[in-house]
Amino acid sequence: MYHAHGFHLNPNLYHCGHVCLSLINSWRGEKGGKWMQNKSTILQLLVSLQGLVLNDIPYFNEAGYEVAPDKMTPVKLQKSIDYNEKSFFLSCKTMLCKMRNPPKHFESFVTGHFQRRAKYILASIEAYESGLCLVGDYKEDGPSSSKPYLVSAKFKTNINKIYQDLKVAFDKIEKSAEITSNSESANNVSQSNVAATQSVAKIASELQKPKAIAKKQKGSKRKGVWKKFASVLASIFK
């Protein structure tokens, strides 16, 4: 199960949070593809999720839709492109849900992730919306092709709206990060001031010690003189 937020992102990732994968015994599969106690590993699971679920053409993950590269047709390819557009749009909606309601104890992780990736996410949306590259093909160093691609009107409408919502959410995260940073800086300055004050007080105390010692010694000396004088008087009037 995972936090799906009600979105069916992928043939293997259901809107209810169910993950369909033979390795975790949630889908039928060959014996070697199922979880085997004392043999299967978490690494194997992660690699399977990355390669079999989170791939470039999830449309063909659907049972019965599998197709060999040499059997690909323009119609099937277009369906895959349309599916990617839908999945990307739902992924953007998932991002909004994650930022608005991050998993408990992972708040700082979510905030930090989107703070680092915000500009790339927005840039990819701009590239897809303008047809600079197919959904999923965006590279951080620019479009992978100079050839313009045809983008569906529905995708353009949906992605334009979500773009604005994401931008607002990213701006809030950035402002929140600035406030936190300023607060931490203020706390650091305050702590530095306290430390400096304590250091000055300690130094002043150390400087006062010789005076206090001298004063004490002087007082003791005077006390000794008066004691001797009293002793002399006592002997006179004895």
Short mmCIF file of C-alpha atoms in Angstrom, two decimals:
data_model
loop_
_atom_site.label_atom_id
_atom_site.label_comp_id
_atom_site.label_asym_id
_atom_site.label_seq_id
_atom_site.Cartn_x
_atom_site.Cartn_y
_atom_site.Cartn_z
CA MET A 1 0.00 0.00 0.00
CA TYR A 2 1.11 3.56 -0.65
CA HIS A 3 -0.37 7.07 -0.37
CA ALA A 4 -2.26 7.26 -3.69
CA HIS A 5 -4.53 10.18 -2.74
CA GLY A 6 -7.22 8.55 -4.86
CA PHE A 7 -5.24 8.74 -8.13
CA HIS A 8 -4.64 5.78 -10.45
CA LEU A 9 -1.17 6.77 -11.65
CA ASN A 10 -0.11 3.53 -13.22
CA PRO A 11 -1.55 0.11 -14.14
CA ASN A 12 0.38 -1.23 -11.15
CA LEU A 13 -0.49 1.61 -8.75
CA TYR A 14 -4.17 1.68 -7.89
CA HIS A 15 -6.20 4.64 -6.63
CA CYS A 16 -6.73 2.81 -3.32
CA GLY A 17 -2.98 2.51 -2.72
CA HIS A 18 -2.70 -1.13 -3.81
CA VAL A 19 0.60 -2.00 -5.51
CA CYS A 20 0.20 -4.71 -8.11
CA LEU A 21 3.45 -6.66 -8.34
CA SER A 22 4.08 -10.38 -8.45
CA LEU A 23 7.20 -10.06 -6.28
CA ILE A 24 5.07 -9.03 -3.30
CA ASN A 25 2.46 -11.66 -4.19
CA SER A 26 -0.17 -9.10 -5.15
CA TRP A 27 -0.28 -10.36 -8.74
CA ARG A 28 0.06 -13.74 -10.33
CA GLY A 29 3.45 -14.53 -11.72
CA GLU A 30 5.94 -17.26 -12.36
CA LYS A 31 7.54 -19.00 -9.41
CA GLY A 32 10.82 -17.14 -9.83
CA GLY A 33 9.00 -13.81 -9.88
CA LYS A 34 7.28 -14.24 -6.52
CA TRP A 35 8.59 -13.40 -3.08
CA MET A 36 10.61 -16.25 -1.66
CA GLN A 37 11.42 -16.25 2.02
CA ASN A 38 15.14 -16.33 2.83
CA LYS A 39 15.95 -15.57 -0.80
CA SER A 40 14.16 -12.44 -2.05
CA THR A 41 15.56 -9.08 -0.93
CA ILE A 42 14.42 -5.48 -0.50
CA LEU A 43 16.93 -4.48 -3.19
CA GLN A 44 15.22 -6.89 -5.58
CA LEU A 45 11.88 -5.28 -4.73
CA LEU A 46 13.17 -1.74 -5.31
CA VAL A 47 14.75 -2.68 -8.63
CA SER A 48 11.48 -4.31 -9.70
CA LEU A 49 9.50 -1.20 -8.82
CA GLN A 50 11.93 1.01 -10.70
CA GLY A 51 12.20 -1.16 -13.80
CA LEU A 52 8.81 -2.84 -14.06
CA VAL A 53 6.48 -0.19 -12.63
CA LEU A 54 8.10 3.25 -12.90
CA ASN A 55 9.19 2.90 -16.52
CA ASP A 56 8.82 5.17 -19.56
CA ILE A 57 5.84 3.35 -21.09
CA PRO A 58 3.55 2.33 -18.21
CA TYR A 59 0.59 1.93 -20.58
CA PHE A 60 1.99 -1.44 -21.62
CA ASN A 61 2.16 -2.62 -17.99
CA GLU A 62 -1.55 -3.31 -18.18
CA ALA A 63 -2.32 -7.00 -18.49
CA GLY A 64 -3.04 -7.85 -22.12
CA TYR A 65 -1.49 -4.61 -23.41
CA GLU A 66 2.06 -5.91 -23.52
CA VAL A 67 3.70 -5.46 -26.89
CA ALA A 68 7.09 -6.36 -28.31
CA PRO A 69 9.10 -3.47 -29.81
CA ASP A 70 8.80 -4.95 -33.30
CA LYS A 71 5.01 -5.14 -32.90
CA MET A 72 4.56 -1.48 -31.98
CA THR A 73 2.05 0.40 -34.14
CA PRO A 74 1.36 4.15 -34.44
CA VAL A 75 -2.01 3.64 -32.75
CA LYS A 76 -0.50 1.83 -29.76
CA LEU A 77 2.28 4.39 -29.52
CA GLN A 78 -0.24 7.25 -29.44
CA LYS A 79 -2.21 5.50 -26.71
CA SER A 80 0.98 5.22 -24.70
CA ILE A 81 1.69 8.94 -25.19
CA ASP A 82 -1.85 9.83 -24.09
CA TYR A 83 -1.47 7.62 -21.03
CA ASN A 84 1.81 9.33 -20.11
CA GLU A 85 0.13 12.74 -20.31
CA LYS A 86 -2.61 11.56 -17.97
CA SER A 87 -0.11 9.98 -15.57
CA PHE A 88 2.02 13.11 -15.46
CA PHE A 89 -0.99 15.28 -14.72
CA LEU A 90 -2.01 12.95 -11.88
CA SER A 91 1.59 12.95 -10.63
CA CYS A 92 1.42 16.75 -10.40
CA LYS A 93 -1.83 16.49 -8.44
CA THR A 94 -0.12 13.98 -6.15
CA MET A 95 2.70 16.48 -5.58
CA LEU A 96 0.17 19.07 -4.45
CA CYS A 97 -1.40 16.59 -2.04
CA LYS A 98 2.01 15.69 -0.65
CA MET A 99 2.93 19.32 -0.05
CA ARG A 100 -0.42 20.19 1.49
CA ASN A 101 -0.56 17.10 3.67
CA PRO A 102 2.88 15.49 3.98
CA PRO A 103 3.21 12.09 5.70
CA LYS A 104 3.74 12.36 9.44
CA HIS A 105 7.41 12.62 10.44
CA PHE A 106 8.39 13.24 6.80
CA GLU A 107 7.39 16.91 6.65
CA SER A 108 10.93 18.28 6.39
CA PHE A 109 11.85 15.63 3.81
CA VAL A 110 8.91 16.57 1.58
CA THR A 111 9.60 20.29 1.95
CA GLY A 112 13.30 19.87 1.21
CA HIS A 113 12.65 17.69 -1.83
CA PHE A 114 10.26 20.11 -3.50
CA GLN A 115 12.39 23.09 -2.56
CA ARG A 116 15.27 21.52 -4.51
CA ARG A 117 13.21 20.21 -7.43
CA ALA A 118 10.63 22.98 -7.92
CA LYS A 119 12.34 24.76 -10.81
CA TYR A 120 12.86 21.50 -12.71
CA ILE A 121 9.26 20.40 -12.24
CA LEU A 122 7.96 23.74 -13.52
CA ALA A 123 10.42 23.69 -16.42
CA SER A 124 9.30 20.20 -17.42
CA ILE A 125 5.65 21.29 -17.39
CA GLU A 126 6.51 24.24 -19.64
CA ALA A 127 8.39 21.94 -22.03
CA TYR A 128 5.57 19.39 -22.21
CA GLU A 129 2.84 22.00 -22.58
CA SER A 130 4.66 23.70 -25.45
CA GLY A 131 5.46 20.42 -27.19
CA LEU A 132 9.24 20.76 -26.88
CA CYS A 133 9.42 17.12 -25.85
CA LEU A 134 7.17 14.19 -25.08
CA VAL A 135 6.01 13.68 -21.51
CA GLY A 136 8.73 11.78 -19.71
CA ASP A 137 11.53 12.89 -22.05
CA TYR A 138 12.44 16.18 -20.34
CA LYS A 139 16.11 16.59 -19.46
CA GLU A 140 17.44 19.19 -17.04
CA ASP A 141 19.88 20.44 -19.66
CA GLY A 142 17.05 21.18 -22.10
CA PRO A 143 14.66 19.47 -24.53
CA SER A 144 15.88 16.20 -26.01
CA SER A 145 14.67 17.18 -29.48
CA SER A 146 14.11 20.35 -31.48
CA LYS A 147 11.14 18.76 -33.19
CA PRO A 148 7.80 20.10 -31.86
CA TYR A 149 5.32 17.50 -30.66
CA LEU A 150 1.56 17.65 -30.85
CA VAL A 151 0.02 18.02 -27.39
CA SER A 152 -3.62 17.22 -26.70
CA ALA A 153 -5.92 20.13 -25.86
CA LYS A 154 -7.11 18.35 -22.72
CA PHE A 155 -3.56 17.95 -21.45
CA LYS A 156 -2.81 21.63 -22.10
CA THR A 157 -5.89 22.75 -20.19
CA ASN A 158 -5.21 20.48 -17.23
CA ILE A 159 -1.49 21.14 -17.03
CA ASN A 160 -1.88 24.94 -17.24
CA LYS A 161 -4.15 24.90 -14.20
CA ILE A 162 -1.94 22.58 -12.19
CA TYR A 163 1.11 24.66 -13.14
CA GLN A 164 -0.31 27.69 -11.35
CA ASP A 165 -1.30 25.63 -8.31
CA LEU A 166 2.17 24.10 -8.09
CA LYS A 167 3.83 27.49 -8.44
CA VAL A 168 1.81 28.83 -5.51
CA ALA A 169 2.67 25.76 -3.43
CA PHE A 170 6.38 26.03 -4.28
CA ASP A 171 6.39 29.74 -3.39
CA LYS A 172 4.87 28.93 0.00
CA ILE A 173 7.55 26.33 0.65
CA GLU A 174 10.27 28.80 -0.33
CA LYS A 175 8.87 31.50 1.95
CA SER A 176 8.51 29.00 4.78
CA ALA A 177 12.12 27.94 4.29
CA GLU A 178 13.26 31.59 4.39
CA ILE A 179 11.33 32.21 7.61
CA THR A 180 12.84 29.10 9.17
CA SER A 181 16.31 30.12 8.01
CA ASN A 182 15.90 33.65 9.40
CA SER A 183 14.57 32.26 12.67
CA GLU A 184 17.52 29.90 12.96
CA SER A 185 19.92 32.76 12.18
CA ALA A 186 18.27 34.91 14.86
CA ASN A 187 18.53 32.05 17.35
CA ASN A 188 22.18 31.58 16.47
CA VAL A 189 22.84 35.31 16.96
CA SER A 190 20.96 35.24 20.26
CA GLN A 191 22.93 32.22 21.43
CA SER A 192 26.15 33.91 20.34
CA ASN A 193 25.21 37.02 22.32
CA VAL A 194 24.46 34.94 25.40
CA ALA A 195 27.75 33.11 25.02
CA ALA A 196 29.59 36.41 24.57
CA THR A 197 27.90 37.89 27.66
CA GLN A 198 28.81 34.84 29.69
CA SER A 199 32.39 35.06 28.47
CA VAL A 200 32.62 38.74 29.41
CA ALA A 201 31.13 38.02 32.84
CA LYS A 202 33.61 35.19 33.35
CA ILE A 203 36.53 37.39 32.34
CA ALA A 204 35.31 40.19 34.63
CA SER A 205 35.00 37.69 37.46
CA GLU A 206 38.53 36.48 36.85
CA LEU A 207 39.80 40.05 36.82
CA GLN A 208 38.06 40.75 40.13
CA LYS A 209 39.68 37.79 41.86
CA PRO A 210 43.09 39.42 42.46
CA LYS A 211 41.39 42.51 43.88
CA ALA A 212 39.21 40.40 46.11
CA ILE A 213 42.20 38.40 47.28
CA ALA A 214 44.23 41.55 47.92
CA LYS A 215 41.32 43.12 49.77
CA LYS A 216 40.90 40.00 51.86
CA GLN A 217 44.60 39.90 52.64
CA LYS A 218 44.55 43.60 53.52
CA GLY A 219 41.54 43.06 55.76
CA SER A 220 43.24 40.13 57.45
CA LYS A 221 46.36 42.23 58.02
CA ARG A 222 44.35 45.04 59.59
CA LYS A 223 42.50 42.55 61.73
CA GLY A 224 45.84 41.18 62.94
CA VAL A 225 47.09 44.68 63.88
CA TRP A 226 43.98 45.48 65.91
CA LYS A 227 44.20 42.12 67.60
CA LYS A 228 47.80 42.83 68.64
CA PHE A 229 46.85 46.35 69.83
CA ALA A 230 44.03 44.90 71.93
CA SER A 231 46.46 42.43 73.44
CA VAL A 232 48.85 45.24 74.40
CA LEU A 233 46.05 47.27 76.03
CA ALA A 234 44.94 44.23 77.97
CA SER A 235 48.44 43.75 79.38
CA ILE A 236 48.65 47.42 80.40
CA PHE A 237 45.38 47.47 82.29
CA LYS A 238 45.82 44.06 83.80
#
